[in-house]
């Protein structure tokens, strides 16, 4: 029992707090909340309040002037209606889902293949695996600007390489047909390390005896992967995928830096759309911006709760 | 034996492909303006130039200084708030602690861009837009929930007997936390500091919304303005990118195992 200590040792409760309580356990609780006071205040001031402000923004009609003075009239769900009726709504939703799911699918598949590869014993395996972390640690603006230059239509190395195998140059970032693909490619690259590391640690947890048994039964390496590794890795895989969903849904910097959501909304997602409403022009529309943001929160929370449910199930 | 070498070779090839963009960034940072659009592109920076790096020193040093300051400030704030919380959740286990942990998990899922909008509205009213302090506060929201999670997980592993012994010796809970728990939690402190610093250093969302017009802007904005104003001098842009990547590289070399520990702790429970 964790509370055993507290029943024997008088807890140094903050001034008078719970001092008269007959149950020492309660005093332990007071001490604990003294340690937790900073985080509780912090969460209220720097999470709850900004989120409340954002909700409030989405329910009022703001102009630049009323934003400063704070006297914007209440407008109910008008901003949400504006957003739903906007021509950009459908495409933004499709792009958000495509960006998220395509990125995740590739990150996961490549990350898993690499994890299986690096789980084998060979020289330099550890060092090379560590080097794979680099793309994940770089500031996003660095990765985004590097990819922008690599994908440059005229002088980019990617088009040059395509030219060597006889493929015509592609207007990666400037053509509406390719902009979304371009940001997805860059995002896959950024996400591979995370998937690799998490799946690798999952592989380490699978006991070697299982493989030995499978080998004795005559399973070849392909069968060992599909019949042993993959099923045993399922819990870790599910968590990797769900966390990936939550994180990828939020991606903003990468898209904004590479394409600004363009050309012609071709790579607009909810995150960049929301930003463009609020900060993207000289005439900010904070109401609709906040409304889009809140829709994005709902999507993130949906996957977030799925993640938490899953983890709870694993714990029990 | 031969199979071993083949695997190492294959591993080298995979790593080379993965790190190609990083190599290309370095290569372009050393390429002369006149060779920038050469066809075929120069694959190696023979006959290169350091002009890009000279531009970094001339123009980007203040941005780098600001980022360093913001990063360190964020680390301190994050540790101050998350370490005691982790201790309480792991060892004192009060009623309602589970709910708090749940709230912290949820907090990690809120998109930064949404937080930025809320912060903007608040900062505008308080008059702290474009201040370094305001940016440190906002940046810390990326790392604090993660910090609590790491500290809780790590401190749960510290044996209760150790704490009991200190308490029986007459130390207060606070004293026990400071003189017993914190020193053994060095690994957790390093992991949290590392991520708090990296995230603050890399932050673009909060910087562009909350500090877009200040005198003290971080390096992410330095690069962003550079791309906007000057999309010709790619060697200077890439040189700035290389310099901005130095903290990440250094941290990776110095604290490799903490990085992996941090990534995994965020996703998998032991």
Coordinates of C-alpha atoms in Angstrom, one line a residue:
Chain A
X1 CA 0.0 0.0 0.0
X2 CA 1.4 3.3 -1.0
X3 CA -0.3 5.2 1.8
X4 CA 1.3 3.1 4.6
X5 CA 4.0 5.7 5.1
X6 CA 1.6 8.5 5.6
X7 CA -0.3 6.6 8.3
X8 CA 2.8 6.4 10.4
X9 CA 4.6 9.6 9.6
X10 CA 2.8 12.9 10.2
X11 CA 2.7 14.7 7.0
X12 CA 4.0 18.3 6.9
X13 CA 0.7 19.7 5.8
X14 CA 0.6 23.3 4.6
X15 CA -0.5 25.8 7.3
X16 CA -3.5 24.4 9.0
X17 CA -4.6 22.4 6.0
X18 CA -6.3 19.2 7.1
X19 CA -4.4 19.4 10.4
X20 CA -7.5 18.5 12.4
X21 CA -8.5 15.7 10.1
X22 CA -8.7 12.5 12.0
X23 CA -7.5 10.4 9.0
X24 CA -3.7 10.9 8.4
X25 CA -4.3 9.7 4.9
X26 CA -6.2 12.8 4.1
X27 CA -3.2 14.9 5.3
X28 CA -1.0 13.0 2.8
X29 CA -3.5 14.1 0.2
X30 CA -3.1 17.7 1.2
X31 CA 0.7 17.5 0.9
X32 CA 0.3 16.0 -2.5
X33 CA -2.0 18.7 -3.7
X34 CA 0.6 21.3 -2.5
X35 CA 3.0 19.7 -4.9
X36 CA 0.3 19.7 -7.6
X37 CA -0.8 23.3 -7.1
X38 CA 1.6 24.7 -9.7
X39 CA 0.5 22.3 -12.4
X40 CA -3.2 22.9 -11.6
X41 CA -2.8 26.7 -11.7
X42 CA -0.7 26.3 -14.9
X43 CA -3.3 24.1 -16.6
X44 CA -6.1 26.5 -15.7
X45 CA -4.2 29.6 -16.8
X46 CA -2.4 28.3 -19.9
X47 CA -4.6 25.6 -21.2
X48 CA -8.2 26.1 -20.0
X49 CA -8.3 29.8 -20.4
X50 CA -6.8 30.0 -23.9
X51 CA -9.2 27.3 -24.9
X52 CA -12.1 29.1 -23.4
X53 CA -10.9 32.3 -25.2
X54 CA -10.8 30.4 -28.4
X55 CA -14.3 29.0 -27.9
X56 CA -15.5 32.5 -27.1
X57 CA -13.8 33.9 -30.3
X58 CA -15.7 31.3 -32.4
X59 CA -19.1 32.5 -31.0
X60 CA -18.7 36.2 -31.6
X61 CA -18.4 38.5 -34.5
X62 CA -15.0 40.1 -34.4
X63 CA -13.5 42.9 -36.3
X64 CA -9.9 44.2 -35.7
X65 CA -11.3 47.0 -33.6
X66 CA -13.6 44.9 -31.5
X67 CA -10.8 42.3 -31.0
X68 CA -8.7 44.9 -29.3
X69 CA -11.5 46.5 -27.3
X70 CA -13.2 43.2 -26.5
X71 CA -16.8 44.3 -27.2
X72 CA -17.6 42.0 -30.1
X73 CA -21.3 41.0 -30.3
X74 CA -22.4 37.4 -29.6
X75 CA -23.3 35.8 -32.9
X76 CA -24.0 32.2 -31.9
X77 CA -23.0 29.6 -34.5
X78 CA -22.7 32.1 -37.3
X79 CA -19.0 31.6 -37.7
X80 CA -19.5 27.8 -37.9
X81 CA -22.1 28.4 -40.6
X82 CA -19.6 30.6 -42.5
X83 CA -17.0 27.9 -42.3
X84 CA -19.3 25.1 -43.4
X85 CA -20.6 27.2 -46.4
X86 CA -17.1 28.2 -47.4
X87 CA -16.0 26.7 -50.7
X88 CA -12.7 25.7 -49.0
X89 CA -14.4 23.5 -46.4
X90 CA -14.8 20.3 -48.5
X91 CA -11.3 20.4 -49.9
X92 CA -9.8 21.3 -46.5
X93 CA -11.5 18.3 -44.9
X94 CA -10.4 15.9 -47.7
X95 CA -6.8 17.3 -47.6
X96 CA -6.6 17.0 -43.8
X97 CA -7.8 13.3 -43.9
X98 CA -5.6 12.5 -46.9
X99 CA -2.5 14.2 -45.4
X100 CA -3.1 12.4 -42.1
X101 CA -3.9 8.9 -43.4
X102 CA -1.5 8.7 -46.3
X103 CA 1.4 10.1 -44.1
X104 CA 0.7 7.6 -41.4
X105 CA 0.3 4.6 -43.7
X106 CA 3.8 5.2 -45.2
X107 CA 5.5 6.3 -42.0
X108 CA 4.3 3.2 -40.3
X109 CA 5.1 0.7 -43.1
X110 CA 8.6 2.1 -43.7
X111 CA 9.2 2.5 -39.9
X112 CA 8.2 -1.1 -39.3
X113 CA 10.3 -2.4 -42.1
X114 CA 13.3 -0.5 -40.8
X115 CA 12.6 -1.6 -37.2
X116 CA 12.6 -5.2 -38.3
X117 CA 15.8 -4.6 -40.2
X118 CA 17.6 -2.9 -37.4
X119 CA 16.5 -5.5 -34.9
X120 CA 18.9 -7.9 -36.5
X121 CA 22.4 -8.0 -35.1
X122 CA 25.0 -6.5 -37.3
X123 CA 27.9 -4.0 -37.0
X124 CA 27.0 -0.3 -36.8
X125 CA 23.3 -1.2 -36.3
X126 CA 23.0 0.9 -33.2
X127 CA 24.9 3.9 -34.6
X128 CA 22.9 3.9 -37.9
X129 CA 19.6 3.6 -35.9
X130 CA 20.6 6.7 -33.9
X131 CA 21.4 8.6 -37.1
X132 CA 17.9 7.9 -38.3
X133 CA 16.6 10.1 -35.5
X134 CA 18.2 13.2 -37.0
X135 CA 15.2 14.2 -39.3
X136 CA 12.9 14.0 -36.3
X137 CA 15.0 16.3 -34.2
X138 CA 15.6 19.0 -36.8
X139 CA 13.4 22.1 -36.4
X140 CA 10.5 21.7 -38.8
X141 CA 11.4 25.0 -40.6
X142 CA 14.7 23.5 -41.4
X143 CA 13.2 20.3 -42.9
X144 CA 10.5 22.3 -44.7
X145 CA 12.9 24.7 -46.3
X146 CA 15.3 22.0 -47.3
X147 CA 12.5 20.0 -49.0
X148 CA 11.3 23.2 -50.6
X149 CA 14.6 23.6 -52.3
X150 CA 14.9 20.0 -53.2
X151 CA 11.5 20.0 -54.8
X152 CA 12.2 23.3 -56.7
X153 CA 10.8 22.9 -60.2
X154 CA 13.8 24.2 -62.1
X155 CA 16.9 23.6 -60.0
X156 CA 15.7 21.0 -57.5
X157 CA 17.7 17.8 -57.1
X158 CA 14.5 15.7 -57.2
X159 CA 13.5 16.8 -60.7
X160 CA 17.1 16.4 -61.7
X161 CA 17.1 12.8 -60.5
X162 CA 13.8 12.1 -62.2
X163 CA 15.3 13.6 -65.4
X164 CA 18.1 11.0 -65.2
X165 CA 15.6 8.2 -65.4
X166 CA 13.7 10.0 -68.2
X167 CA 10.8 11.4 -66.2
X168 CA 9.6 14.9 -67.0
X169 CA 10.1 17.6 -64.4
X170 CA 7.2 18.0 -61.9
X171 CA 6.0 21.3 -60.6
X172 CA 6.0 19.9 -57.1
X173 CA 5.1 23.0 -55.0
X174 CA 3.5 25.2 -57.7
X175 CA 1.1 22.9 -59.3
X176 CA -2.3 22.2 -57.6
X177 CA -2.0 18.6 -58.6
X178 CA 1.2 18.0 -56.7
X179 CA 1.3 20.4 -53.8
X180 CA -0.4 18.0 -51.4
X181 CA 1.8 15.1 -52.5
X182 CA 4.9 17.2 -51.9
X183 CA 4.0 18.1 -48.3
X184 CA 3.0 14.5 -47.6
X185 CA 6.4 13.2 -48.9
X186 CA 8.2 15.6 -46.6
X187 CA 5.9 14.7 -43.7
X188 CA 6.5 11.0 -44.2
X189 CA 10.2 11.6 -44.1
X190 CA 9.9 13.5 -40.8
X191 CA 7.7 10.8 -39.2
X192 CA 9.7 7.7 -40.0
X193 CA 12.1 8.1 -37.1
X194 CA 9.3 8.2 -34.5
X195 CA 7.7 5.0 -35.9
X196 CA 11.1 3.3 -36.2
X197 CA 12.0 4.0 -32.6
X198 CA 8.7 3.0 -31.0
X199 CA 8.3 -0.1 -33.1
X200 CA 11.9 -1.1 -32.5
X201 CA 11.4 -0.9 -28.8
X202 CA 8.2 -3.0 -29.3
X203 CA 10.3 -5.6 -31.1
X204 CA 12.8 -5.7 -28.3
X205 CA 10.1 -6.8 -26.0
X206 CA 9.2 -9.9 -28.0
X207 CA 11.1 -12.8 -26.3
X208 CA 13.7 -14.6 -28.5
X209 CA 12.3 -18.0 -27.5
X210 CA 9.1 -17.3 -29.6
X211 CA 11.3 -17.0 -32.7
X212 CA 13.3 -20.0 -31.8
X213 CA 10.1 -22.0 -31.5
X214 CA 8.9 -20.8 -34.8
X215 CA 12.2 -21.6 -36.5
X216 CA 12.1 -25.1 -35.1
X217 CA 8.6 -25.5 -36.6
X218 CA 10.2 -24.6 -39.9
X219 CA 8.8 -21.1 -40.4
X220 CA 10.7 -19.1 -43.0
X221 CA 11.5 -15.4 -42.3
X222 CA 8.4 -14.2 -44.1
X223 CA 6.2 -16.5 -42.1
X224 CA 7.9 -15.5 -38.9
X225 CA 7.1 -11.9 -39.6
X226 CA 3.5 -12.4 -40.4
X227 CA 2.7 -15.1 -37.9
X228 CA 4.8 -14.1 -35.0
X229 CA 6.2 -10.6 -35.1
X230 CA 3.2 -8.8 -36.5
X231 CA 0.6 -10.2 -34.2
X232 CA 2.8 -9.8 -31.1
X233 CA 3.5 -6.3 -32.1
X234 CA -0.1 -5.4 -32.5
X235 CA -0.5 -3.4 -29.2
X236 CA 2.5 -1.3 -29.9
X237 CA 1.5 -0.8 -33.5
X238 CA -1.9 0.4 -32.5
X239 CA -0.5 2.9 -30.1
X240 CA 2.0 4.1 -32.7
X241 CA -0.7 4.6 -35.2
X242 CA -3.1 6.4 -32.9
X243 CA -0.3 8.7 -31.6
X244 CA 0.7 9.3 -35.2
X245 CA -2.9 10.3 -36.0
X246 CA -3.1 12.7 -33.1
X247 CA 0.3 14.3 -34.1
X248 CA -0.2 14.4 -37.8
X249 CA -3.6 16.0 -37.6
X250 CA -1.9 19.0 -35.9
X251 CA 0.8 19.5 -38.5
X252 CA 0.8 23.2 -39.5
X253 CA 4.4 24.5 -39.8
X254 CA 5.5 22.1 -42.5
X255 CA 2.6 22.8 -44.9
X256 CA 2.6 26.5 -44.2
X257 CA 6.3 26.9 -44.9
X258 CA 6.3 24.7 -48.0
X259 CA 3.1 25.8 -49.8
X260 CA 1.1 28.2 -47.5
X261 CA -1.7 25.8 -48.2
X262 CA -1.7 26.7 -51.9
X263 CA -1.6 26.9 -54.8
X264 CA -5.3 27.7 -54.9
X265 CA -6.0 25.8 -51.6
X266 CA -4.6 22.6 -53.1
X267 CA -2.8 21.8 -49.9
X268 CA -5.0 23.6 -47.4
X269 CA -5.7 21.5 -44.2
X270 CA -7.8 22.5 -41.2
X271 CA -4.7 23.7 -39.4
X272 CA -3.4 26.0 -42.2
X273 CA -6.9 27.1 -43.0
X274 CA -7.5 28.2 -39.4
X275 CA -4.2 30.0 -39.4
X276 CA -5.0 31.8 -42.6
X277 CA -8.3 33.1 -41.3
X278 CA -6.8 34.5 -38.2
X279 CA -3.3 35.5 -39.1
X280 CA -2.8 35.0 -42.8
X281 CA -4.0 38.4 -44.1
X282 CA -4.2 42.0 -43.1
X283 CA -7.9 41.6 -42.4
X284 CA -8.0 38.8 -39.8
X285 CA -11.2 36.9 -39.4
X286 CA -10.8 35.6 -35.9
X287 CA -14.3 34.1 -35.5
X288 CA -14.2 31.7 -38.4
X289 CA -10.5 31.0 -37.7
X290 CA -11.4 29.9 -34.1
X291 CA -14.4 27.9 -35.5
X292 CA -12.1 25.9 -37.8
X293 CA -9.7 25.4 -34.9
X294 CA -12.4 24.0 -32.7
X295 CA -13.5 21.5 -35.4
X296 CA -9.8 20.4 -35.5
X297 CA -9.8 20.0 -31.7
X298 CA -12.9 17.8 -32.0
X299 CA -11.1 15.6 -34.6
X300 CA -7.9 15.4 -32.5
X301 CA -9.9 14.5 -29.3
X302 CA -11.7 11.8 -31.1
X303 CA -8.5 10.0 -31.9
X304 CA -7.1 11.0 -28.6
X305 CA -9.9 9.3 -26.6
X306 CA -9.5 6.3 -28.8
X307 CA -5.8 6.2 -27.8
X308 CA -6.6 6.6 -24.1
X309 CA -9.2 3.8 -24.3
X310 CA -6.8 1.6 -26.0
X311 CA -4.1 2.2 -23.4
X312 CA -6.5 1.6 -20.6
X313 CA -7.4 -1.7 -22.1
X314 CA -3.7 -2.6 -22.4
X315 CA -3.1 -1.7 -18.8
X316 CA -5.8 -3.9 -17.4
Chain B
X1 CA 30.3 -13.3 -41.7
X2 CA 29.6 -12.2 -45.3
X3 CA 25.9 -11.9 -44.4
X4 CA 26.8 -9.6 -41.5
X5 CA 28.7 -7.3 -43.9
X6 CA 25.8 -7.3 -46.4
X7 CA 23.5 -6.2 -43.6
X8 CA 25.9 -3.4 -42.5
X9 CA 26.1 -2.3 -46.2
X10 CA 22.4 -2.3 -46.6
X11 CA 22.0 -0.4 -43.3
X12 CA 24.5 2.2 -44.6
X13 CA 22.5 2.6 -47.8
X14 CA 19.2 3.1 -46.0
X15 CA 20.8 5.6 -43.7
X16 CA 22.3 7.4 -46.6
X17 CA 19.0 7.7 -48.3
X18 CA 17.3 8.9 -45.2
X19 CA 19.9 11.5 -44.4
X20 CA 20.2 12.7 -48.0
X21 CA 18.1 15.8 -47.3
X22 CA 20.4 16.7 -44.4
X23 CA 23.4 16.2 -46.6
X24 CA 21.8 18.3 -49.3
X25 CA 21.1 21.1 -46.9
X26 CA 24.8 21.2 -46.0
X27 CA 25.9 20.9 -49.6
X28 CA 23.7 23.8 -50.7
X29 CA 24.9 25.9 -47.8
X30 CA 28.4 25.7 -49.2
X31 CA 27.5 26.2 -52.9
X32 CA 28.3 29.5 -54.6
X33 CA 25.4 31.7 -55.8
X34 CA 26.5 31.3 -59.4
X35 CA 26.4 27.5 -59.1
X36 CA 23.1 27.3 -57.4
X37 CA 21.1 26.7 -60.5
X38 CA 23.8 24.8 -62.3
X39 CA 22.6 21.8 -64.4
X40 CA 23.5 19.2 -63.4
X41 CA 23.5 20.3 -59.7
X42 CA 26.9 20.2 -58.0
X43 CA 26.7 17.0 -55.9
X44 CA 29.7 18.0 -53.7
X45 CA 30.8 21.4 -52.5
X46 CA 34.2 21.3 -54.2
X47 CA 35.0 24.9 -55.1
X48 CA 32.5 25.9 -52.5
X49 CA 32.0 29.1 -50.5
X50 CA 31.6 30.2 -46.9
X51 CA 29.6 33.2 -48.0
X52 CA 26.4 31.7 -46.6
X53 CA 27.9 31.3 -43.2
X54 CA 29.3 34.8 -43.3
X55 CA 25.7 36.0 -43.9
X56 CA 24.6 33.9 -40.9
X57 CA 27.2 35.6 -38.6
X58 CA 26.3 39.0 -40.0
X59 CA 22.5 38.7 -39.8
X60 CA 21.3 35.8 -37.8
X61 CA 23.3 36.0 -34.5
X62 CA 20.6 38.0 -32.6
X63 CA 18.0 35.4 -33.6
X64 CA 20.1 32.6 -32.4
X65 CA 20.8 34.3 -29.1
X66 CA 17.0 34.9 -28.6
X67 CA 16.3 31.2 -29.3
X68 CA 18.9 30.1 -26.8
X69 CA 17.4 32.3 -24.2
X70 CA 13.9 31.2 -25.0
X71 CA 15.0 27.5 -25.0
X72 CA 16.7 27.8 -21.6
X73 CA 13.8 29.7 -20.1
X74 CA 11.4 27.1 -21.3
X75 CA 13.5 24.3 -19.8
X76 CA 13.5 26.0 -16.4
X77 CA 9.8 26.7 -16.3
X78 CA 9.0 23.2 -17.5
X79 CA 11.1 21.6 -14.8
X80 CA 9.8 23.8 -12.1
X81 CA 6.2 22.8 -12.9
X82 CA 6.5 19.2 -14.0
X83 CA 8.9 17.7 -11.5
X84 CA 6.9 18.3 -8.3
X85 CA 3.8 17.3 -10.1
X86 CA 5.4 14.0 -11.2
X87 CA 6.5 13.3 -7.7
X88 CA 3.1 13.9 -6.3
X89 CA 1.4 11.7 -8.9
X90 CA 4.0 8.9 -8.7
X91 CA 4.6 8.8 -4.9
X92 CA 1.9 10.7 -3.0
X93 CA -1.0 9.5 -5.2
X94 CA -3.7 11.8 -4.0
X95 CA -7.4 11.3 -4.8
X96 CA -8.1 12.9 -8.1
X97 CA -4.6 12.3 -9.4
X98 CA -5.9 10.0 -12.1
X99 CA -8.2 12.7 -13.4
X100 CA -5.3 15.1 -13.5
X101 CA -3.2 12.6 -15.5
X102 CA -6.1 12.2 -17.9
X103 CA -6.3 16.0 -18.3
X104 CA -2.6 16.1 -19.1
X105 CA -2.9 13.4 -21.7
X106 CA -5.7 15.3 -23.3
X107 CA -3.7 18.5 -23.1
X108 CA -1.0 17.0 -25.3
X109 CA -3.6 16.4 -28.1
X110 CA -4.7 20.0 -28.5
X111 CA -3.2 21.4 -31.7
X112 CA -0.6 24.2 -31.2
X113 CA -2.3 26.4 -33.7
X114 CA -5.5 26.5 -31.6
X115 CA -3.5 27.3 -28.4
X116 CA -1.8 30.0 -30.4
X117 CA -5.1 31.7 -31.2
X118 CA -6.2 31.7 -27.6
X119 CA -2.8 33.0 -26.4
X120 CA -3.0 35.7 -29.1
X121 CA -6.3 37.0 -27.8
X122 CA -5.1 37.0 -24.2
X123 CA -1.6 38.5 -24.9
X124 CA -3.1 41.3 -27.0
X125 CA -5.2 42.3 -24.1
X126 CA -2.4 42.0 -21.5
X127 CA 0.1 43.8 -23.8
X128 CA 2.6 40.9 -23.8
X129 CA 2.6 40.2 -27.5
X130 CA 6.1 40.3 -29.0
X131 CA 7.8 39.7 -25.6
X132 CA 10.3 36.9 -25.0
X133 CA 8.6 36.1 -21.6
X134 CA 5.3 35.6 -23.3
X135 CA 6.8 33.3 -25.8
X136 CA 8.6 31.2 -23.1
X137 CA 5.3 30.8 -21.3
X138 CA 3.5 29.7 -24.5
X139 CA 6.4 27.4 -25.6
X140 CA 6.3 25.7 -22.2
X141 CA 2.8 24.4 -22.9
X142 CA 4.3 22.0 -25.5
X143 CA 6.6 20.4 -22.9
X144 CA 4.9 20.6 -19.6
X145 CA 2.3 17.7 -20.0
X146 CA 5.1 15.5 -21.5
X147 CA 7.4 16.5 -18.6
X148 CA 4.8 15.4 -16.0
X149 CA 4.3 12.1 -17.8
X150 CA 8.1 11.4 -17.9
X151 CA 8.6 12.4 -14.3
X152 CA 5.6 10.3 -13.1
X153 CA 6.8 7.2 -15.0
X154 CA 10.4 7.6 -13.8
X155 CA 9.6 8.4 -10.1
X156 CA 7.2 5.5 -9.9
X157 CA 10.2 3.3 -10.3
X158 CA 11.9 4.7 -7.2
X159 CA 11.4 2.3 -4.3
X160 CA 9.1 3.5 -1.6
X161 CA 11.5 2.4 1.1
X162 CA 13.9 5.2 0.1
X163 CA 11.2 7.8 0.7
X164 CA 10.0 6.2 3.9
X165 CA 13.6 6.2 5.2
X166 CA 13.9 9.9 4.6
X167 CA 10.5 10.6 6.1
X168 CA 11.3 8.5 9.2
X169 CA 14.6 10.5 9.6
X170 CA 12.4 13.5 10.0
X171 CA 12.7 15.1 6.5
X172 CA 9.6 16.9 5.3
X173 CA 8.0 15.8 2.0
X174 CA 9.5 18.8 0.3
X175 CA 12.9 18.1 1.7
X176 CA 12.6 14.5 0.6
X177 CA 11.7 15.6 -2.8
X178 CA 14.6 18.0 -3.2
X179 CA 17.4 16.0 -1.5
X180 CA 16.4 12.5 -2.2
X181 CA 14.1 12.2 -5.2
X182 CA 15.5 14.9 -7.5
X183 CA 19.1 13.7 -7.4
X184 CA 18.1 10.1 -8.4
X185 CA 15.9 11.5 -11.1
X186 CA 18.8 12.8 -13.1
X187 CA 17.9 10.8 -16.2
X188 CA 14.3 12.1 -16.2
X189 CA 15.5 15.6 -15.7
X190 CA 17.9 15.3 -18.7
X191 CA 15.2 13.8 -20.9
X192 CA 12.6 16.5 -20.1
X193 CA 15.1 19.3 -20.4
X194 CA 16.3 18.0 -23.8
X195 CA 12.8 17.8 -25.2
X196 CA 11.7 21.1 -23.7
X197 CA 14.7 22.8 -25.2
X198 CA 14.4 21.2 -28.6
X199 CA 10.7 22.0 -28.9
X200 CA 11.1 25.6 -27.8
X201 CA 14.1 26.0 -30.2
X202 CA 12.0 24.5 -33.1
X203 CA 8.8 26.3 -32.4
X204 CA 7.4 28.2 -35.3
X205 CA 3.6 28.3 -34.6
X206 CA 3.9 30.4 -31.3
X207 CA 6.7 32.5 -32.6
X208 CA 4.9 33.6 -35.7
X209 CA 1.6 34.3 -34.0
X210 CA 2.9 35.8 -30.7
X211 CA 6.3 37.3 -31.5
X212 CA 6.0 38.2 -35.2
X213 CA 6.7 41.9 -34.6
X214 CA 9.0 42.0 -31.7
X215 CA 12.7 43.1 -31.6
X216 CA 13.7 39.8 -30.1
X217 CA 12.6 37.0 -32.5
X218 CA 13.7 33.4 -32.5
X219 CA 15.8 31.7 -35.2
X220 CA 12.8 29.9 -36.8
X221 CA 11.4 33.4 -37.7
X222 CA 14.9 34.4 -38.8
X223 CA 14.9 31.6 -41.4
X224 CA 11.2 32.2 -42.3
X225 CA 11.9 35.9 -43.0
X226 CA 15.0 34.9 -44.9
X227 CA 13.0 32.7 -47.3
X228 CA 10.4 35.3 -47.7
X229 CA 12.6 38.3 -48.5
X230 CA 15.4 36.5 -50.2
X231 CA 14.7 33.4 -52.2
X232 CA 17.7 33.8 -54.3
X233 CA 20.5 33.3 -51.8
X234 CA 19.8 29.7 -51.0
X235 CA 23.3 29.1 -49.6
X236 CA 22.6 31.7 -46.9
X237 CA 19.2 30.2 -46.2
X238 CA 20.6 26.7 -45.9
X239 CA 23.6 27.9 -43.9
X240 CA 21.1 29.3 -41.4
X241 CA 19.2 26.1 -41.4
X242 CA 22.5 24.2 -40.7
X243 CA 23.3 26.5 -37.8
X244 CA 19.8 26.2 -36.5
X245 CA 20.2 22.4 -36.5
X246 CA 23.3 22.4 -34.4
X247 CA 21.5 22.1 -31.0
X248 CA 19.6 19.1 -32.3
X249 CA 22.8 17.5 -33.6
X250 CA 24.7 18.2 -30.4
X251 CA 22.0 16.9 -28.2
X252 CA 21.7 13.7 -30.3
X253 CA 25.4 13.1 -29.9
X254 CA 25.6 13.9 -26.2
X255 CA 22.3 12.3 -25.1
X256 CA 21.4 9.6 -27.6
X257 CA 19.9 7.2 -25.2
X258 CA 17.8 9.9 -23.6
X259 CA 16.3 10.9 -26.9
X260 CA 15.2 7.3 -27.6
X261 CA 13.9 7.0 -24.1
X262 CA 11.9 10.2 -24.5
X263 CA 10.3 9.1 -27.8
X264 CA 9.4 5.7 -26.4
X265 CA 8.1 7.0 -23.1
X266 CA 5.7 9.2 -25.0
X267 CA 4.1 6.2 -26.7
X268 CA 4.7 3.0 -24.9
X269 CA 4.1 2.1 -21.3
X270 CA 6.4 -0.5 -19.7

